[in-house]
Amino acid sequence: MIDLQLIRNAFADRFDGESTLFNAPGRINLIGEHTDYNGGFVFPGAVSQSITAAVRPNGSRTVHAVALDLGIDDTFNIDDERGPESVHLRYLFGVVREIMKLGVAVEGFDIVYGGDIPLGAGMSSSAALESCVATALNTLFADGRIDKMTLARVGQATEHNYVGVKCGIMDQFASMHGRAGQLMRLDCRSGEFAYYPWKPNGYSLVLINSCVKHELVGSPYNDRRNSCEHVATLVGVETLRDCSWQQLEAVRDQLSDEDYRRARYVLGEKERVLAVCDALEQGDYTTVGQQMYGTHLGLRNDYEVSCEEIDFLVDKAHQHLVTGARLMGGGFGGCAIILVADSQKEAFLTDTAKAYENRFGRQCQIIPVTIGDGAKKL
Ligand code: GLA
């Protein structure tokens, strides 16, 4: 978490006086990638890296936003249907408008925010921003009566309607519901979820940020989703969650090779998440790790959302006989998530960081993972 005094002082400098602080985290995902919008299971957890905002209603119809990390100091009117042009401000505008749709009388406010979630790392800094603002508006204008799942859906609708990414619910769900030391298994079809204590004795989760972002906003992500929906329609099910291997094979000759492979990945990933749940109950981290490698193969070969840099990091893990590794998040760059025995950790990370720099002429970033709490008023 960023230094709270820094945010508080920045608010006082810019707007004078007191403010209320809100915080919302980024997330990791152990397994279950691109399954959320297919009605499947995901296994995320909130992380200690987060966004903190100082907020105060200003009695007008204007939002005045200062994003410390981005050097943005700008305003928009909450009644202007078109909203601001700045992509960044559209995250705030979207949350405001979606909360208004719930019948809340939102008013203008001043907000200063910043955080320590690396941008473009696939750790959901945008979901953290949405969850932070949604939590603030719920507290300041709705007496806290909106439940967390609805606030998560506000963030998701912001992505859909104001940013153009047809994302699933995982990121906003995790940012809203996170609990220190616990991962969550969410059934994205029913919305039911359970907390799983994350105490991997002798192992750690580590992120290695490739520090590259090829492209994510917009089409490549939405194309994957369209493929899945196309296959589901052809099979006659609502989402691929309800599609069996037999049903997929039955329509194979009506599908492009690409759409077939996209669906094949999703069906495989459904099984991997459930295998991981069983393995976690047994404390069997070897199986957890094998499933992670399985996910990576699927994401690389069938879903085609990996990239050279991430493949390199996962290959390195494999060569070092590290327990598990895979691309995390939407793809096209960002982080690899690694499950590594503590006894190997130092040597593996040192060697990999060096090898990455030799190969790509740039540094990767090692990010330790601590599973933290979800969005809250501080
Ligand atoms: C992004 C989206 C999520 C999810 C992941 C892939 O993070 O926002 O909804 O689809 O990609 O698992």
CSV table of C-alpha atoms and ligand atoms in Angstrom, one decimal, residues 27 32-34 36-37 167-171 221 329-330, ligand 1:
chain,number,residue,atom,x,y,z
A,27,ARG,CA,-5.3,-9.3,-7.8
A,32,GLY,CA,-8.8,-20.3,-14.3
A,33,GLU,CA,-7.8,-17.8,-17.0
A,34,HIS,CA,-10.4,-16.6,-19.6
A,36,ASP,CA,-15.0,-16.0,-16.2
A,37,TYR,CA,-16.8,-14.8,-19.3
A,167,CYS,CA,-14.2,-8.4,-19.6
A,168,GLY,CA,-15.5,-11.0,-17.2
A,169,ILE,CA,-16.1,-10.5,-13.5
A,170,MET,CA,-12.9,-11.9,-12.0
A,171,ASP,CA,-10.8,-8.8,-11.5
A,221,TYR,CA,-9.5,-9.8,-25.9
A,329,GLY,CA,-4.3,-12.4,-16.6
A,330,GLY,CA,-5.7,-11.4,-20.0
B,1,GLA,C1,-8.7,-9.9,-17.8
B,1,GLA,C2,-10.2,-9.7,-17.6
B,1,GLA,C3,-10.8,-10.8,-16.7
B,1,GLA,C4,-10.4,-12.2,-17.2
B,1,GLA,C5,-8.9,-12.2,-17.4
B,1,GLA,C6,-8.5,-13.5,-18.1
B,1,GLA,O1,-8.0,-9.7,-16.6
B,1,GLA,O2,-10.5,-8.5,-17.0
B,1,GLA,O3,-12.2,-10.7,-16.7
B,1,GLA,O4,-11.1,-12.6,-18.3
B,1,GLA,O5,-8.4,-11.2,-18.3
B,1,GLA,O6,-8.7,-14.6,-17.2
